[in-house]
Structure formats: C-alpha cells, structure tokens
C-alpha cells in the first residue's frame, strides 16, 4: 500500500480521513477533546489547523502497550490494570506526535501543539469512538492505529478542523 500524504481529522464527523494523491483511502472513527477545539496550552482542547507528524513512537510494541512520557512502561492494558488506575488517560499502542505548522495559531508560544504533547494514539477498546472524550489528543481504536501507523510517514500533513469531510471525498473511499 502506498503511504498516506494527508490526514484530515474532522471534529464534526469525529472521523479521520486518510488521503493518497487526493484519493480518500482510509476512514476511521476517532474521539477528540471533550472540551472541544482550542489551541491554548492547558485547555485540554484539540488544536485546529495545519499540522505535521513530527515523531512516530512505539513501532514494534504489542497492541495495548501502555505509554507514559512517550516510553513503554512494559505493561499491556487490561481491565485489571484499568481498575488499578481509575480515571487514567490511557495512551496505548502507538503515538503519532503532532507539530503545528501555523505560527501564532498552533505553533510557538502558548499555542504550540508539539509542546502541548498532542498525539494521535490508541485507547482502550471499551472507550467509545465518534464521541468527543479525550483530553486534547485524537484517540483511535488500537487495531485501527496499528493499520494506520505504517502508512503514515514522518512529516505527513495533518489537517484538524471543524468541517465535515467533503461529500466528494466521502463518496470516493476505495
């Protein structure tokens, strides 16, 4: 499969759309921020605008690997582990760490996506998709992230906005 060259994350649809050469080839449900959209540090909002994948973390780790501080703890998520840490914001399986591309909007200062540690990452399978519930990141099902991860090159463009996916693209899924 050819690599993706654009990820479009639609807040309205709670979906990630992946494109190669302008063709929609991937559509996955996501969960963005419970607090809605916003760029300010500490807001727990999902930042909008043009981004890029700055780092890919977790290649080769097992599905459900628990990541803290972008490092594997050696644990794999389970319901028993979940019960030991109620309310924890689980970052699982892989991380696609985003960096903003628009100075003053999502890059530099108090709006810096990279310094806010905004990721695309896996989440426990018992968490709903299609509903805004994250602390600012974009959550995906672990299996979906495992299939997406090898297709996303470093520096892949990522657009996060409130618009739904254009109808022409949604009809184009191959």
XYZ file of N, CA and C in Angstrom:
522
model
N 0.829 -1.185 0.000
C 0.000 0.000 0.000
C 0.874 1.249 0.000
N 0.408 2.247 -0.703
C 1.152 3.499 -0.776
C 0.953 4.297 0.501
N 1.959 5.096 0.880
C 1.817 5.909 2.090
C 0.749 6.990 1.925
N 0.194 7.382 3.046
C -0.768 8.478 3.057
C -0.004 9.788 2.989
N -0.596 10.797 2.349
C 0.072 12.104 2.306
C -0.725 13.189 3.022
N -1.946 12.862 3.452
C -2.742 13.814 4.214
C -3.697 13.063 5.127
N -3.730 13.475 6.384
C -4.754 13.034 7.316
C -5.635 14.243 7.598
N -6.939 14.074 7.433
C -7.897 15.130 7.757
C -8.721 14.611 8.928
N -8.643 15.308 10.051
C -9.418 14.938 11.223
C -10.575 15.918 11.331
N -11.772 15.384 11.205
C -12.982 16.196 11.249
C -13.586 16.133 12.647
N -13.635 17.292 13.301
C -14.269 17.386 14.614
C -15.763 17.099 14.467
N -16.380 17.618 13.404
C -17.816 17.434 13.181
C -18.181 15.962 13.038
N -17.384 15.228 12.270
C -17.675 13.818 11.989
C -17.074 12.873 13.022
N -16.108 13.380 13.827
C -15.336 12.504 14.719
C -14.746 11.348 13.901
N -14.127 11.735 12.775
C -13.510 10.767 11.869
C -12.156 11.265 11.408
N -11.288 10.320 11.124
C -10.020 10.591 10.458
C -10.163 10.093 9.030
N -9.826 10.960 8.085
C -9.853 10.614 6.676
C -8.416 10.639 6.179
N -7.964 9.557 5.557
C -6.602 9.482 5.034
C -6.606 9.505 3.520
N -5.733 10.354 2.961
C -5.677 10.553 1.514
C -4.308 10.201 0.960
N -4.321 9.650 -0.231
C -3.114 9.436 -1.027
C -3.389 10.030 -2.399
N -2.563 10.988 -2.803
C -2.730 11.648 -4.105
C -4.160 12.154 -4.312
N -4.752 12.730 -3.262
C -6.079 13.308 -3.365
C -7.220 12.313 -3.309
N -6.908 11.028 -3.221
C -7.941 9.992 -3.145
C -8.128 9.566 -1.697
N -9.365 9.515 -1.242
C -9.674 9.026 0.089
C -9.479 7.514 0.116
N -8.600 7.039 0.998
C -8.321 5.606 1.079
C -8.538 5.031 2.479
N -8.714 5.895 3.472
C -8.908 5.444 4.854
C -9.960 6.329 5.518
N -10.872 5.696 6.251
C -11.829 6.432 7.084
C -11.923 5.673 8.396
N -11.588 6.357 9.502
C -11.580 5.715 10.818
C -12.297 6.589 11.840
N -13.057 5.995 12.735
C -13.672 6.781 13.813
C -12.616 7.205 14.823
N -12.797 8.385 15.395
C -11.871 8.914 16.405
C -12.673 9.511 17.554
N -11.942 9.925 18.577
C -12.512 10.697 19.674
C -11.584 11.871 19.928
N -12.095 13.080 19.744
C -11.315 14.289 20.009
C -11.694 14.816 21.394
N -11.317 16.031 21.706
C -11.416 16.558 23.073
C -12.840 16.785 23.572
N -13.067 16.335 24.786
C -14.322 16.612 25.489
C -14.557 18.117 25.603
N -13.462 18.897 25.771
C -13.562 20.357 25.909
C -13.707 21.081 24.574
N -13.798 20.347 23.478
C -13.958 20.981 22.171
C -12.636 21.370 21.550
N -12.667 22.371 20.691
C -11.474 22.802 19.972
C -10.864 24.029 20.633
N -9.565 24.150 20.499
C -8.847 25.296 21.039
C -7.369 25.012 21.060
N -6.602 26.065 21.034
C -5.168 25.918 20.879
C -4.361 26.249 22.139
N -4.979 26.839 23.130
C -4.240 27.307 24.308
C -3.685 26.149 25.135
N -2.459 26.299 25.568
C -1.838 25.339 26.477
C -2.682 25.224 27.741
N -2.898 24.004 28.208
C -3.669 23.771 29.420
C -5.168 23.733 29.223
N -5.642 23.910 27.996
C -7.085 23.966 27.735
C -7.740 22.590 27.638
N -6.940 21.553 27.417
C -7.468 20.203 27.161
C -8.404 20.193 25.952
N -8.112 21.056 24.984
C -8.867 21.125 23.734
C -8.023 20.558 22.594
N -8.689 20.127 21.545
C -7.997 19.661 20.338
C -7.663 20.868 19.470
N -6.377 21.021 19.115
C -5.969 22.183 18.313
C -6.362 22.033 16.849
N -6.734 23.152 16.249
C -7.130 23.169 14.843
C -5.965 23.596 13.957
N -6.179 23.430 12.661
C -5.251 23.942 11.666
C -4.336 22.883 11.082
N -3.328 23.406 10.357
C -2.361 22.542 9.676
C -1.291 22.068 10.659
N -1.049 20.772 10.636
C -0.039 20.133 11.475
C 0.771 19.169 10.613
N 1.789 18.602 11.227
C 2.519 17.507 10.602
C 2.859 16.485 11.678
N 3.087 15.250 11.252
C 3.536 14.214 12.170
C 5.019 14.449 12.420
N 5.351 14.849 13.636
C 6.731 15.175 13.988
C 7.516 13.950 14.441
N 6.833 13.001 15.104
C 7.507 11.793 15.583
C 6.524 10.629 15.591
N 7.058 9.449 15.308
C 6.299 8.201 15.367
C 6.927 7.359 16.472
N 6.117 6.965 17.436
C 6.630 6.285 18.613
C 5.876 4.976 18.832
N 6.613 3.913 19.129
C 6.012 2.648 19.517
C 6.077 1.545 18.496
N 6.760 1.762 17.385
C 6.845 0.726 16.361
C 7.357 -0.571 16.986
N 6.651 -1.666 16.731
C 7.060 -2.969 17.240
C 6.487 -3.332 18.601
N 5.857 -2.397 19.288
C 5.259 -2.704 20.584
C 3.972 -3.514 20.392
N 3.583 -4.278 21.408
C 2.342 -5.048 21.276
C 1.113 -4.149 21.296
N 0.035 -4.642 20.731
C -1.231 -3.920 20.807
C -1.612 -3.749 22.267
N -1.981 -2.526 22.649
C -2.354 -2.236 24.025
C -1.183 -1.856 24.916
N 0.021 -1.741 24.334
C 1.190 -1.322 25.131
C 0.891 0.019 25.786
N 1.199 0.133 27.076
C 0.946 1.363 27.830
C 2.146 2.287 27.691
N 1.897 3.510 27.217
C 2.951 4.503 27.036
C 2.753 5.644 28.016
N 3.825 6.007 28.705
C 3.830 7.167 29.618
C 5.084 7.950 29.316
N 4.935 9.254 29.127
C 6.094 10.053 28.758
C 6.734 9.574 27.461
N 5.891 9.036 26.569
C 6.316 8.546 25.256
C 7.224 7.320 25.334
N 7.214 6.627 26.461
C 8.002 5.403 26.638
C 7.087 4.279 27.113
N 7.400 3.052 26.664
C 6.630 1.888 27.067
C 6.916 1.571 28.523
N 5.894 1.388 29.307
C 6.043 1.050 30.727
C 6.342 -0.425 30.925
N 6.221 -1.225 29.875
C 6.346 -2.672 29.976
C 4.999 -3.344 30.214
N 3.966 -2.531 30.418
C 2.624 -3.051 30.666
C 1.825 -3.105 29.368
N 0.834 -3.975 29.355
C -0.154 -4.033 28.289
C -1.506 -3.833 28.958
N -2.303 -2.915 28.412
C -3.575 -2.561 29.023
C -4.455 -3.793 29.201
N -5.122 -3.845 30.333
C -6.119 -4.875 30.622
C -7.164 -4.244 31.536
N -8.285 -4.909 31.687
C -9.315 -4.396 32.582
C -8.829 -4.376 34.027
N -7.967 -5.324 34.402
C -7.395 -5.351 35.750
C -6.514 -4.117 35.961
N -5.663 -3.812 34.987
C -4.800 -2.630 35.071
C -5.648 -1.358 35.110
N -6.697 -1.323 34.301
C -7.601 -0.181 34.272
C -8.235 0.056 35.643
N -8.623 -1.025 36.304
C -9.247 -0.917 37.626
C -8.258 -0.392 38.676
N -6.959 -0.678 38.482
C -5.927 -0.185 39.412
C -5.705 1.315 39.278
N -6.004 1.871 38.095
C -5.762 3.286 37.815
C -7.021 3.938 37.245
N -8.068 4.050 38.056
C -9.317 4.622 37.534
C -9.123 6.080 37.104
N -9.760 6.426 35.988
C -9.695 7.804 35.503
C -8.427 8.156 34.739
N -7.523 7.214 34.584
C -6.271 7.486 33.867
C -6.543 7.700 32.383
N -5.848 8.661 31.792
C -5.944 8.905 30.351
C -4.950 7.973 29.662
N -5.426 6.828 29.234
C -4.569 5.791 28.675
C -4.051 6.178 27.293
N -2.752 6.088 27.109
C -2.108 6.276 25.806
C -1.520 4.925 25.457
N -2.099 4.299 24.435
C -1.787 2.906 24.135
C -1.281 2.702 22.715
N -0.509 1.645 22.543
C -0.143 1.012 21.278
C 0.878 1.792 20.449
N 0.553 2.997 20.008
C 1.440 3.828 19.187
C 1.109 5.294 19.437
N 2.077 6.157 19.083
C 1.876 7.607 19.141
C 2.316 8.205 17.810
N 1.473 9.041 17.243
C 1.846 9.945 16.157
C 1.789 11.338 16.778
N 2.968 11.899 17.060
C 3.087 13.168 17.794
C 3.017 14.311 16.795
N 2.091 15.225 17.010
C 1.845 16.313 16.073
C 2.620 17.577 16.414
N 2.950 18.315 15.378
C 3.580 19.629 15.496
C 2.793 20.594 14.618
N 2.435 21.743 15.175
C 1.709 22.742 14.413
C 2.568 23.362 13.325
N 1.938 23.829 12.274
C 2.628 24.449 11.141
C 2.269 25.925 10.976
N 1.446 26.469 11.887
C 0.967 27.838 11.743
C 1.393 28.671 12.958
N 2.523 29.402 12.834
C 2.984 30.225 13.965
C 1.892 31.172 14.458
N 1.711 31.196 15.780
C 0.698 32.040 16.392
C -0.664 31.380 16.503
N -0.900 30.334 15.717
C -2.173 29.613 15.787
C -2.012 28.283 16.509
N -1.024 27.476 16.067
C -0.799 26.176 16.695
C 0.690 25.843 16.817
N 1.498 26.876 16.656
C 2.946 26.701 16.755
C 3.542 27.889 17.506
N 4.455 27.585 18.412
C 5.189 28.559 19.226
C 4.309 29.142 20.335
N 4.954 29.631 21.361
C 4.261 30.287 22.468
C 3.274 29.389 23.183
N 2.156 29.971 23.599
C 1.157 29.255 24.401
C 0.175 28.447 23.563
N 0.432 28.352 22.259
C -0.455 27.588 21.386
C 0.295 26.472 20.658
N 1.440 26.066 21.166
C 2.307 25.116 20.469
C 1.818 23.672 20.639
N 1.296 23.094 19.577
C 0.760 21.731 19.600
C 1.810 20.729 20.057
N 3.029 20.853 19.564
C 4.094 19.911 19.927
C 4.386 19.977 21.422
N 4.520 21.167 21.959
C 4.804 21.328 23.395
C 3.609 20.976 24.268
N 2.434 20.937 23.688
C 1.224 20.504 24.407
C 1.111 18.983 24.411
N 2.012 18.296 23.699
C 2.002 16.828 23.626
C 0.675 16.317 23.062
N 0.309 16.864 21.917
C -0.909 16.424 21.232
C -0.541 15.292 20.279
N -1.210 14.151 20.483
C -0.924 12.935 19.717
C -2.179 12.390 19.053
N -1.957 11.538 18.072
C -2.913 10.526 17.677
C -2.428 9.285 18.405
N -3.285 8.651 19.195
C -2.838 7.489 19.967
C -3.978 6.510 20.187
N -3.598 5.298 20.565
C -4.579 4.267 20.866
C -5.215 4.494 22.223
N -6.376 3.879 22.405
C -7.140 3.998 23.647
C -7.785 2.645 23.933
N -8.169 2.386 25.173
C -8.817 1.106 25.466
C -10.043 0.871 24.584
N -10.234 -0.377 24.207
C -11.346 -0.714 23.323
C -12.711 -0.514 23.976
N -12.734 -0.351 25.303
C -14.016 -0.113 25.962
C -14.413 1.368 25.938
N -13.562 2.214 25.370
C -13.868 3.642 25.237
C -14.599 3.880 23.916
N -15.652 4.702 23.934
C -16.406 4.925 22.698
C -15.639 5.780 21.686
N -15.890 5.515 20.434
C -15.378 6.338 19.337
C -16.558 7.134 18.787
N -16.248 8.216 18.079
C -17.303 9.039 17.497
C -17.898 10.020 18.488
N -17.312 10.079 19.689
C -17.795 10.956 20.756
C -16.591 11.710 21.315
N -16.648 13.030 21.428
C -15.519 13.779 21.992
C -15.352 13.459 23.489
N -14.217 12.824 23.846
C -13.959 12.452 25.236
C -12.511 12.629 25.669
N -11.608 12.957 24.745
C -10.182 12.991 25.086
C -9.823 14.248 25.875
N -8.572 14.302 26.283
C -8.031 15.476 26.991
C -7.334 16.424 26.026
N -7.583 16.283 24.729
C -6.988 17.151 23.716
C -6.437 16.377 22.531
N -5.994 15.155 22.789
C -5.443 14.321 21.719
C -6.556 13.754 20.842
N -6.152 13.006 19.834
C -7.077 12.306 18.957
C -6.906 10.816 19.252
N -7.930 10.218 19.813
C -7.898 8.797 20.170
C -8.409 7.954 19.012
N -7.787 6.776 18.852
C -8.221 5.796 17.856
C -8.282 4.424 18.500
N -9.046 3.544 17.906
C -9.018 2.140 18.310
C -7.602 1.611 18.075
N -7.142 0.733 18.942
C -5.789 0.197 18.819
C -5.567 -0.510 17.481
N -6.519 -1.341 17.075
C -6.377 -2.061 15.809
C -6.314 -1.091 14.628
N -7.118 -0.027 14.679
C -7.090 0.980 13.610
C -5.744 1.683 13.571
N -5.214 2.017 14.738
C -3.919 2.693 14.796
C -2.805 1.788 14.285
N -2.880 0.499 14.606
C -1.871 -0.442 14.105
C -1.872 -0.509 12.581
N -3.033 -0.444 11.966
C -3.085 -0.482 10.499
C -2.689 0.863 9.885
N -2.973 1.950 10.579
C -2.658 3.287 10.078
C -1.166 3.615 10.194
N -0.563 3.260 11.314
C 0.791 3.672 11.672
C 1.839 3.458 10.560
N 1.924 2.272 9.952
C 2.954 2.090 8.918
C 2.698 2.878 7.632
N 1.471 3.347 7.444
C 1.119 4.090 6.233
C 1.342 5.590 6.369
N 1.665 6.046 7.597
C 1.833 7.477 7.858
C 3.317 7.788 7.969
N 3.887 8.489 6.981
C 5.299 8.837 7.070
C 5.523 10.003 8.025
N 6.737 10.098 8.547
C 7.102 11.298 9.304
C 6.869 12.504 8.418
N 6.421 13.588 9.006
C 6.121 14.848 8.325
C 4.857 14.794 7.468
N 4.079 13.721 7.597
C 2.793 13.651 6.901
C 1.941 14.846 7.330
N 1.252 15.456 6.391
C 0.370 16.592 6.692
C -0.877 16.112 7.418
N -1.275 16.905 8.419
C -2.476 16.611 9.199
C -3.284 17.896 9.306
N -4.527 17.860 8.860
C -5.431 18.998 8.991
C -6.493 18.630 10.015
N -6.638 19.477 11.026
C -7.692 19.277 12.025
C -8.623 20.475 11.922
N -9.893 20.202 11.613
C -10.846 21.307 11.556
C -12.237 20.830 11.934
N -13.135 21.802 12.010
C -14.493 21.520 12.450
C -15.410 21.107 11.317
N -14.946 21.217 10.097
C -15.778 20.899 8.935
C -15.930 19.394 8.772
N -17.091 18.969 8.286
C -17.226 17.556 7.932
C -16.387 17.263 6.694
N -16.112 16.002 6.481
C -15.379 15.617 5.276
C -16.215 16.005 4.066
N -15.591 16.590 3.048
C -16.370 16.961 1.843
C -17.074 15.741 1.242
N -18.265 15.938 0.768
C -19.057 14.829 0.207
C -18.325 14.115 -0.924
N -17.575 14.879 -1.745
C -16.870 14.228 -2.855
C -15.851 13.229 -2.327
N -15.223 13.548 -1.190
C -14.214 12.644 -0.636
C -14.874 11.452 0.028
N -15.947 11.674 0.753
C -16.619 10.581 1.442
C -17.150 9.547 0.456
N -17.548 9.991 -0.723
C -18.063 9.070 -1.742
C -16.939 8.345 -2.465
N -15.701 8.790 -2.274
C -14.554 8.286 -3.020
C -13.820 7.114 -2.363
N -14.242 6.678 -1.209
C -13.493 5.651 -0.480
C -13.357 4.393 -1.325
N -12.110 3.978 -1.501
C -11.848 2.768 -2.298
C -11.482 1.611 -1.410
